[in-house]
């Protein structure tokens, strides 16, 4: 959700800025821009749309200078246009921003009274204009920024550049992530480690309320009270932040294919190389005394939580409530002693999930998070952060992070059951050995690719698609529908298959494919009855099941995908593969932008 980069170095800044923006483009791609200071003069280039438009522009209109800031935008205030693109400039000030300035209307009124004209529809422009106004009052750049930060409400990561200041960059963060990169005679600012990766592996994450003043040879960080702050400098392994497609056509294809490997890493992390002993920080989470768990997340991560509800209630007998973070945080739900609050987030920066976490602090017994980015705000603000170890996920549609979230949530359910004595040693050993075999089952599921690709060509003709699942497969049906709509733009909906005849069955006709996800488990016969009700009304059913399922219910289907057999509990993880492949190949068949679908961005750091 907007990416920020800043470079204060020994070389021309523009190529570094554009290269970093390429790695940040997953955060937003409505427009991009850079500004530099060259021989004291502040100048900028901006272009609407993908980054390629900015790099094309720079070929014809290069920008010199060894200090610069850059931005890739996901529009909040104001349509995507060159006029609204960052950096915003006011006199001697240029600024890039990720977040939302909630009190920007107050600043606009104030500025209007000063007779200032606005040239954009953005909240960010007021930041540049206010700093300019303070500098007109006689403030230094630093004093002007400090003065404004005291008044800013909302969420921001900001980077400033100033005319006549070749060796100065100022950064600030509250509510949106920002990191400082340390080089030799150079320093940098970036939204994340991915942006800074080729420049440096030495990174300092700013804390809430921090302001940093950078020159080429110094970084001074002050906390929200203006006190000097000593923030830890970390070494980031370059492997963890490498961004390439490894020969695949899209990041999404690469990330789907990586699942056997990353899931096996997650399993190795939580179980070691052998045995079924869970390596879990159990001293930190006592499941024996809790009376309920609250699981909160957004989007795909929310569907992972919905699946976990089935597992935790079934295996450990703990009542589980699941909510989307944007609803939970404003509902003022009662959260008290005896509650574990658990938050799931790939990025660890989703604004609503973070706000929900903060709401539960000092109320719940324990704040637990299941995250992919260990340095993220959600991880850092939790009592216990459980890593999912999916590696960097760039495709906007989450794939490997989802299956790794599910894997770790199943470990949580197993550990809760172990602590509470609701699972026998033998059953735990069985599930663990099935988990160890999961990566090879996923490989087998991935081998269905050619079948799915052909099917997807047919699916790409559909206007609407329905997904059905029962029990633990219902959240997966929701995820399958979300994946399809977000990257192929085909309208898709999911229902618990038992709900169908309470209304949605009216939608069934010969045109709308109905995808049924049903391994041959205890609920299979029930799901098949619902499927038959669809077929009796002329519906076209695509059944995703195993050989045993197809033997029983294979007649009269429109299409089918045969899955490997798997331990019942693991089916949602395994069946995520055809759901993802179906969405991917349908999108490819339709020619949509798979990795950067319209209107979306990864890491939603605004409400
Ligand atoms: C969909 C998708 C989103 C995210 C959601 C939460 O494919 O990726 O629905 O799951 O925005 O993001 P995180 O997990 O970063 O909190």
XYZ file of C-alpha atoms and ligand atoms in Angstrom:
623
model
C 0.000 0.000 0.000
C 2.341 2.665 -1.368
C 6.053 2.008 -1.363
C 8.718 4.496 -0.276
C 12.414 4.658 -1.070
C 15.065 7.257 -0.245
C 18.691 7.361 -1.416
C 21.461 9.584 -0.079
C 24.560 8.278 -1.791
C 27.691 8.633 -3.902
C 26.083 7.763 -7.251
C 23.270 9.056 -9.400
C 20.096 8.399 -7.391
C 17.525 7.889 -10.172
C 18.573 4.360 -11.290
C 18.661 3.163 -7.658
C 15.285 4.717 -6.930
C 13.615 3.169 -9.972
C 15.178 -0.215 -9.247
C 13.909 -0.106 -5.654
C 10.459 0.985 -6.822
C 10.364 -2.088 -9.062
C 10.745 -4.229 -5.955
C 8.137 -2.136 -4.139
C 5.608 -2.120 -6.951
C 3.669 -4.966 -5.292
C 2.585 -2.363 -2.703
C 0.758 -0.220 -5.261
C 0.907 0.567 -8.952
C -1.464 3.454 -9.612
C 1.425 5.857 -10.285
C 5.101 6.299 -9.518
C 7.476 9.211 -9.086
C 10.886 10.332 -7.922
C 12.449 13.623 -6.806
C 16.130 14.507 -6.505
C 18.297 17.397 -5.376
C 20.903 18.358 -7.951
C 23.245 21.315 -7.455
C 20.796 22.516 -4.846
C 17.753 22.359 -7.141
C 14.800 20.137 -6.279
C 13.108 18.511 -9.257
C 10.803 15.560 -9.862
C 9.348 13.207 -12.481
C 6.021 11.436 -12.107
C 3.902 9.167 -14.278
C 0.482 7.602 -13.904
C 0.141 3.802 -14.103
C 2.841 1.185 -13.862
C 6.461 1.965 -13.087
C 7.432 1.295 -16.685
C 5.778 4.621 -17.581
C 8.071 6.436 -15.171
C 11.189 4.663 -16.439
C 10.169 5.519 -20.026
C 9.730 9.146 -19.012
C 13.170 9.191 -17.400
C 14.735 8.082 -20.676
C 13.466 11.272 -22.352
C 13.678 13.516 -19.303
C 16.475 12.223 -17.036
C 16.821 13.458 -13.481
C 20.309 14.051 -12.078
C 21.309 14.192 -8.417
C 22.846 11.962 -5.784
C 20.048 12.278 -3.262
C 16.458 11.378 -3.976
C 13.144 9.973 -2.833
C 10.703 7.748 -4.730
C 7.176 6.441 -4.396
C 4.832 3.902 -5.903
C 1.201 4.699 -5.156
C -1.998 2.912 -4.233
C -4.509 5.752 -4.449
C -6.493 6.735 -1.347
C -7.240 10.451 -1.752
C -7.624 11.485 -5.354
C -7.766 9.489 -8.572
C -4.644 7.895 -10.007
C -3.151 10.697 -12.154
C 0.158 12.430 -12.641
C -1.160 15.429 -10.703
C -1.912 13.255 -7.641
C 1.283 11.200 -7.917
C 4.016 11.503 -5.296
C 6.487 13.082 -4.589
C 4.416 16.142 -3.710
C 6.289 19.384 -3.841
C 5.734 22.754 -2.223
C 8.478 25.358 -2.701
C 11.654 23.882 -1.236
C 10.010 20.711 0.096
C 9.309 17.341 -1.539
C 7.617 14.514 0.316
C 6.496 10.920 -0.250
C 3.909 9.338 2.016
C 2.379 5.956 2.792
C -0.764 6.112 4.944
C -3.598 8.555 5.499
C -3.406 11.969 7.155
C -6.778 12.032 8.890
C -6.768 15.738 9.830
C -5.656 16.977 6.405
C -8.904 18.958 6.022
C -7.896 21.112 9.024
C -4.586 21.825 7.307
C -6.370 22.632 4.061
C -8.566 25.203 5.834
C -5.526 26.715 7.535
C -3.612 26.865 4.264
C -6.611 28.340 2.446
C -6.703 31.152 4.964
C -3.028 31.792 4.138
C -4.085 32.088 0.501
C -2.368 28.880 -0.564
C -3.641 27.129 -3.730
C -3.869 23.359 -4.001
C -2.892 21.482 -7.103
C -3.815 17.936 -6.035
C -6.709 16.117 -4.338
C -4.393 14.344 -1.922
C -3.961 14.496 1.831
C -0.178 14.355 1.326
C 0.052 17.690 -0.461
C -0.961 19.420 2.775
C 2.099 17.902 4.471
C 4.432 19.488 1.915
C 2.540 22.792 2.083
C 2.557 22.947 5.890
C 6.301 22.243 6.074
C 6.848 24.925 3.449
C 4.723 27.362 5.485
C 6.751 26.656 8.638
C 9.985 27.164 6.703
C 8.634 30.508 5.482
C 8.188 31.327 9.192
C 11.943 30.823 9.551
C 12.051 27.177 10.677
C 14.886 24.965 9.493
C 13.782 21.905 7.484
C 14.186 19.750 10.563
C 12.332 22.143 12.878
C 9.524 22.489 10.339
C 9.072 18.711 10.078
C 9.207 18.305 13.865
C 6.593 21.025 14.258
C 4.251 19.382 11.784
C 4.693 15.840 13.125
C 3.337 17.012 16.480
C 0.097 17.900 14.709
C -0.330 15.001 12.284
C -3.175 12.570 12.954
C -3.629 9.262 11.164
C -1.062 6.873 9.799
C 2.110 7.777 7.989
C 5.500 6.794 6.765
C 7.068 9.966 5.345
C 10.318 10.853 3.599
C 11.321 14.479 2.941
C 13.880 16.084 0.651
C 14.756 19.798 0.609
C 15.979 22.283 -1.960
C 19.550 23.413 -1.303
C 20.147 20.422 1.008
C 22.240 17.868 -0.865
C 23.085 15.932 2.284
C 19.813 15.720 4.167
C 16.812 13.438 4.203
C 14.202 13.274 6.963
C 11.941 10.292 7.657
C 9.115 9.685 10.109
C 6.777 6.832 10.909
C 3.540 6.302 12.775
C 1.231 3.468 11.801
C 2.967 2.622 8.508
C 6.242 0.734 8.287
C 9.572 2.413 7.489
C 13.168 1.246 7.725
C 16.576 2.913 7.506
C 19.327 1.207 5.496
C 22.973 1.806 6.421
C 25.688 1.903 3.735
C 29.323 3.032 3.366
C 29.170 6.817 3.050
C 25.523 6.341 2.012
C 22.223 5.943 3.840
C 18.774 4.928 2.663
C 15.104 4.855 3.594
C 12.683 2.111 2.526
C 9.223 0.769 3.239
C 10.694 -2.673 3.825
C 13.800 -4.815 3.627
C 12.866 -5.872 0.086
C 13.262 -2.286 -1.129
C 16.661 -1.947 0.502
C 17.929 -5.456 -0.295
C 20.585 -4.837 -2.984
C 21.706 -1.583 -1.359
C 22.473 -2.942 2.104
C 21.796 -5.770 4.513
C 22.087 -3.478 7.565
C 18.674 -2.245 8.532
C 17.065 -0.362 11.403
C 13.285 -0.500 11.704
C 11.784 2.746 12.939
C 9.366 2.459 15.870
C 6.007 4.188 16.224
C 6.462 7.963 16.482
C 10.133 7.935 15.438
C 11.715 10.636 13.314
C 15.084 10.045 11.604
C 17.478 12.655 10.240
C 19.889 11.224 7.685
C 23.051 12.511 6.096
C 25.435 10.342 4.079
C 27.495 9.620 7.179
C 25.000 9.796 10.031
C 21.560 8.628 11.115
C 19.949 10.261 14.120
C 16.715 8.756 15.380
C 14.464 10.454 17.937
C 11.388 8.949 19.559
C 7.934 10.511 19.816
C 9.096 12.567 22.838
C 12.036 13.968 20.927
C 14.560 11.865 22.887
C 17.517 10.255 21.111
C 16.543 6.656 20.449
C 18.958 3.783 20.117
C 17.251 1.421 17.687
C 18.786 -1.958 16.960
C 20.578 -2.402 13.632
C 19.837 -5.851 12.164
C 21.437 -7.872 9.410
C 18.859 -9.063 6.935
C 19.683 -12.238 5.025
C 19.582 -11.373 1.333
C 18.061 -14.775 0.542
C 14.998 -13.849 2.592
C 14.273 -10.780 0.517
C 15.252 -11.934 -2.952
C 12.678 -10.936 -5.518
C 12.750 -12.851 -8.792
C 10.396 -15.086 -10.740
C 12.919 -17.956 -10.991
C 11.914 -18.702 -14.570
C 8.157 -18.584 -13.977
C 5.899 -16.342 -15.999
C 4.427 -14.729 -12.897
C 5.318 -14.403 -9.222
C 2.027 -16.130 -8.429
C 3.040 -19.206 -10.453
C 6.391 -19.299 -8.695
C 4.770 -18.941 -5.289
C 2.243 -21.710 -5.997
C 5.102 -23.993 -7.061
C 7.139 -23.180 -3.932
C 4.541 -24.602 -1.566
C 6.015 -28.092 -1.041
C 9.321 -26.495 -0.052
C 8.039 -23.725 2.228
C 5.507 -25.968 3.954
C 8.200 -28.499 4.626
C 10.329 -25.712 6.149
C 7.416 -24.697 8.392
C 6.907 -28.327 9.436
C 10.643 -28.681 10.139
C 10.537 -25.528 12.264
C 7.670 -26.726 14.447
C 8.518 -30.459 14.643
C 12.266 -30.751 14.007
C 13.698 -33.280 11.602
C 11.899 -36.280 13.088
C 9.374 -37.346 15.732
C 6.111 -35.721 16.708
C 7.288 -33.474 19.516
C 5.884 -30.003 18.821
C 8.547 -27.309 19.210
C 6.254 -24.577 20.323
C 6.886 -21.784 22.815
C 4.397 -23.539 25.108
C 5.753 -21.758 28.205
C 4.447 -18.613 26.589
C 0.989 -19.898 25.682
C -1.003 -21.796 28.240
C -3.981 -23.361 26.490
C -5.076 -25.263 29.603
C -6.623 -22.264 31.344
C -8.314 -20.517 28.422
C -12.056 -20.557 27.967
C -12.083 -19.157 24.428
C -9.939 -17.979 21.559
C -10.565 -14.983 19.308
C -9.053 -15.172 15.808
C -8.881 -11.974 13.775
C -7.548 -11.212 10.270
C -8.480 -9.840 6.835
C -9.084 -11.443 3.441
C -7.278 -14.695 2.780
C -5.803 -14.691 6.281
C -9.384 -14.475 7.614
C -10.272 -17.632 5.704
C -7.246 -19.328 7.258
C -8.693 -18.347 10.665
C -12.116 -19.759 9.714
C -10.470 -23.094 8.891
C -8.555 -23.005 12.178
C -11.850 -22.637 14.051
C -12.854 -26.119 12.843
C -9.492 -27.554 13.908
C -9.167 -25.873 17.313
C -12.748 -26.603 18.375
C -12.588 -30.196 17.157
C -9.128 -31.092 18.436
C -8.781 -28.982 21.589
C -12.403 -28.256 22.515
C -11.774 -24.522 22.887
C -14.635 -22.299 21.652
C -13.310 -20.069 18.871
C -14.682 -16.805 17.547
C -13.446 -15.533 14.187
C -13.914 -12.016 12.891
C -12.678 -9.785 10.102
C -10.437 -7.153 11.639
C -12.279 -4.155 10.168
C -15.489 -5.277 11.924
C -13.916 -6.548 15.119
C -12.086 -3.342 15.977
C -15.168 -1.117 15.952
C -17.571 -3.629 17.488
C -16.051 -3.181 20.947
C -16.379 -6.912 21.594
C -15.855 -8.092 25.162
C -12.355 -9.547 25.497
C -11.326 -10.557 28.970
C -9.310 -12.950 31.044
C -9.326 -16.520 29.836
C -9.083 -15.385 26.201
C -6.217 -15.898 23.779
C -6.384 -13.363 20.956
C -4.670 -14.583 17.790
C -3.992 -12.453 14.720
C -3.021 -13.794 11.315
C -1.290 -11.635 8.731
C 1.130 -12.300 5.899
C 2.544 -8.766 5.859
C 2.150 -8.140 9.583
C 1.261 -4.555 8.690
C -2.455 -4.720 7.795
C -3.891 -1.613 9.456
C -7.172 -3.142 10.649
C -5.526 -6.296 12.011
C -2.934 -4.204 13.845
C -5.660 -1.981 15.323
C -7.618 -5.076 16.429
C -4.469 -6.412 18.091
C -3.985 -3.135 19.946
C -7.614 -3.261 21.067
C -6.995 -6.678 22.670
C -3.770 -5.652 24.420
C -4.162 -5.522 28.217
C -7.496 -7.333 27.839
C -6.649 -10.843 26.599
C -4.420 -13.304 28.483
C -2.081 -13.549 25.531
C -1.636 -11.848 22.170
C -0.428 -14.375 19.624
C 0.295 -13.691 15.981
C 0.861 -15.928 12.982
C 2.935 -13.832 10.580
C 5.225 -14.063 7.600
C 7.323 -10.937 8.199
C 9.091 -11.337 11.554
C 10.061 -7.654 11.812
C 6.517 -6.455 11.143
C 4.462 -4.346 13.554
C 2.029 -7.197 14.284
C 4.890 -9.583 15.110
C 6.649 -7.027 17.266
C 3.541 -6.048 19.204
C 2.522 -9.644 20.013
C 3.440 -11.576 23.153
C 4.222 -14.562 20.947
C 4.831 -14.356 17.193
C 4.661 -17.668 15.333
C 6.479 -17.437 11.974
C 4.940 -19.119 8.931
C 8.254 -19.157 7.014
C 6.674 -18.759 3.586
C 9.466 -16.455 2.345
C 8.796 -13.242 0.465
C 5.398 -13.255 -1.243
C 5.153 -10.762 -4.094
C 2.057 -11.846 -6.055
C -0.809 -9.712 -4.796
C -3.005 -12.803 -4.520
C -1.802 -14.709 -1.498
C -0.970 -18.378 -2.156
C 1.980 -19.879 -0.306
C 1.349 -17.618 2.690
C -2.187 -19.054 2.952
C -1.053 -22.690 2.985
C 1.743 -21.877 5.452
C -0.745 -19.993 7.678
C -2.961 -23.084 7.636
C -0.013 -25.333 8.477
C 0.975 -23.211 11.485
C -2.643 -22.867 12.647
C -2.977 -26.644 12.563
C 0.154 -26.837 14.732
C -1.533 -24.377 17.140
C -4.625 -26.633 17.281
C -2.482 -29.723 17.860
C -0.457 -28.029 20.594
C -3.623 -26.774 22.307
C -5.039 -30.312 22.143
C -1.800 -31.795 23.484
C -1.710 -29.399 26.421
C -5.372 -30.021 27.235
C -5.065 -33.788 26.874
C -7.755 -33.917 24.176
C -5.564 -35.768 21.677
C -3.918 -39.119 22.249
C -0.229 -39.594 21.618
C -1.043 -42.047 18.848
C -3.361 -39.652 17.050
C -0.821 -36.836 17.396
C 1.847 -39.113 15.924
C -0.487 -40.032 13.041
C -1.321 -36.416 12.193
C 2.336 -35.409 12.471
C 3.467 -38.132 10.118
C 0.682 -37.165 7.700
C 1.930 -33.565 7.924
C 5.446 -34.691 7.118
C 4.047 -36.373 4.019
C 2.065 -33.305 2.993
C 4.764 -31.688 0.789
C 4.857 -34.799 -1.416
C 1.037 -34.810 -1.686
C 1.217 -31.152 -2.690
C 3.718 -32.079 -5.380
C 1.228 -34.652 -6.665
C -1.558 -32.056 -6.627
C 0.665 -29.630 -8.528
C 1.046 -32.301 -11.203
C -2.626 -31.725 -12.124
C -1.557 -28.453 -13.721
C -2.252 -29.474 -17.343
C -5.788 -30.668 -16.457
C -6.497 -27.478 -14.517
C -5.149 -25.325 -17.335
C -7.545 -26.871 -19.870
C -10.423 -26.520 -17.449
C -9.527 -22.926 -16.715
C -9.844 -22.050 -20.389
C -13.491 -23.134 -20.172
C -13.972 -21.375 -16.836
C -12.653 -18.137 -18.301
C -15.847 -17.952 -20.438
C -18.068 -17.866 -17.346
C -19.633 -14.701 -15.984
C -20.256 -16.142 -12.520
C -18.831 -19.119 -10.651
C -20.118 -20.715 -7.462
C -17.872 -22.529 -4.967
C -19.279 -25.033 -2.474
C -17.738 -26.746 0.527
C -18.889 -28.218 3.812
C -17.224 -28.226 7.245
C -13.529 -27.383 7.046
C -13.817 -27.185 3.245
C -16.263 -24.275 3.435
C -13.574 -21.651 4.241
C -11.572 -23.087 1.351
C -14.543 -22.570 -0.961
C -14.550 -18.929 0.200
C -10.831 -18.686 -0.522
C -11.279 -20.296 -3.960
C -13.938 -17.715 -4.839
C -11.802 -14.825 -3.562
C -8.771 -15.994 -5.539
C -10.795 -16.294 -8.738
C -12.488 -12.912 -8.485
C -9.420 -10.931 -7.474
C -7.224 -11.976 -10.381
C -9.652 -12.987 -13.166
C -12.402 -10.422 -12.343
C -15.019 -13.172 -12.737
C -17.764 -12.825 -10.187
C -17.456 -15.746 -7.779
C -19.268 -16.597 -4.575
C -18.970 -19.369 -2.053
C -21.538 -21.084 0.116
C -21.532 -23.758 2.738
C -23.085 -26.473 0.605
C -25.873 -27.093 3.143
C -26.930 -23.441 2.786
C -27.596 -23.736 -0.921
C -31.261 -24.585 -0.775
C -31.932 -21.679 1.559
C -31.705 -19.277 -1.350
C -28.635 -19.444 -3.601
C -29.906 -22.526 -5.468
C -32.124 -20.098 -7.386
C -28.961 -18.987 -9.200
C -28.292 -22.415 -10.709
C -28.596 -22.665 -14.484
C -26.683 -24.288 -17.305
C -24.227 -21.417 -17.613
C -22.750 -21.053 -14.171
C -19.995 -23.524 -13.240
C -20.274 -24.818 -9.675
C -16.969 -25.866 -8.108
C -17.436 -28.428 -5.334
C -14.522 -29.117 -2.998
C -15.130 -32.437 -1.314
C -12.521 -34.983 -0.252
C -13.962 -38.367 0.642
C -14.382 -37.591 4.359
C -17.162 -37.962 6.929
C -19.180 -35.149 5.307
C -18.698 -36.327 1.738
C -22.126 -37.955 1.339
C -23.859 -34.808 2.578
C -21.925 -32.624 0.140
C -22.659 -35.020 -2.702
C -26.401 -34.779 -1.956
C -26.141 -30.990 -2.289
C -24.140 -31.440 -5.481
C -26.837 -33.732 -6.868
C -29.452 -31.049 -6.136
C -27.405 -28.708 -8.320
C -27.066 -31.266 -11.125
C -30.807 -32.064 -11.007
C -31.396 -28.413 -11.881
C -29.081 -28.442 -14.879
C -26.039 -27.056 -13.011
C -22.523 -27.714 -14.377
C -20.474 -29.237 -11.584
C -16.699 -29.343 -11.336
C -15.940 -31.769 -8.519
C -12.543 -31.641 -6.829
C -12.124 -34.860 -4.872
C -9.972 -37.971 -4.516
C -10.240 -41.287 -6.355
C -12.623 -42.729 -3.770
C -14.831 -39.655 -4.153
C -14.856 -39.896 -7.937
C -15.676 -43.604 -7.817
C -18.778 -42.802 -5.806
C -19.910 -39.514 -7.300
C -18.212 -39.246 -10.683
C -21.302 -39.760 -12.866
C -22.889 -36.825 -14.651
C -20.216 -34.309 -13.678
C -19.326 -31.461 -16.015
C -15.632 -31.732 -15.091
C -13.475 -33.140 -12.284
C -10.017 -32.868 -10.748
C -8.627 -35.958 -9.031
C -6.662 -35.225 -5.883
C -4.275 -37.469 -3.939
C -5.686 -39.106 -0.796
C -4.828 -37.211 2.367
C -5.451 -37.320 6.123
C -8.818 -35.563 6.630
C -7.439 -32.708 8.737
C -4.973 -31.732 6.021
C -7.444 -31.541 3.157
C -7.920 -27.721 3.342
C -4.165 -27.252 2.858
C -3.926 -29.710 -0.023
C -7.084 -28.508 -1.772
C -5.786 -24.932 -1.710
C -3.568 -25.991 -4.630
C -6.322 -26.585 -7.259
C -8.165 -23.499 -5.995
C -5.055 -21.391 -6.649
C -4.201 -23.075 -9.951
C -7.754 -22.647 -11.189
C -7.706 -18.924 -10.443
C -4.230 -18.512 -11.905
C -4.905 -20.263 -15.215
C -8.312 -18.631 -15.604
C -6.668 -15.231 -15.193
C -3.932 -16.144 -17.668
C -6.587 -17.337 -20.142
C -8.408 -14.033 -19.733
C -5.180 -12.081 -20.102
C -5.545 -10.122 -16.868
C -2.611 -8.786 -14.889
C -2.077 -11.760 -12.589
C 0.538 -10.339 -10.229
C -0.865 -6.833 -10.094
C -4.656 -7.066 -10.455
C -6.582 -3.845 -10.879
C -7.436 -1.744 -7.832
C -5.487 -3.962 -5.447
C -2.228 -3.775 -3.574
C -0.461 -6.079 -1.206
C -0.064 -4.997 2.403
C -3.100 -2.871 3.202
C -1.685 -0.285 5.580
C -4.723 2.005 5.501
C -8.185 1.331 6.932
C -5.968 -12.064 -1.098
C -5.065 -11.388 -0.181
C -5.666 -10.485 0.831
C -4.853 -10.547 2.149
C -5.384 -9.506 3.141
C -4.656 -9.574 4.470
O -5.280 -12.894 -1.972
O -3.882 -11.516 -0.262
O -7.003 -10.776 1.065
O -4.954 -11.825 2.677
O -5.240 -8.230 2.599
O -3.299 -9.311 4.304
P -2.248 -9.734 5.405
O -2.241 -11.220 5.461
O -0.957 -9.160 4.948
O -2.713 -9.147 6.711
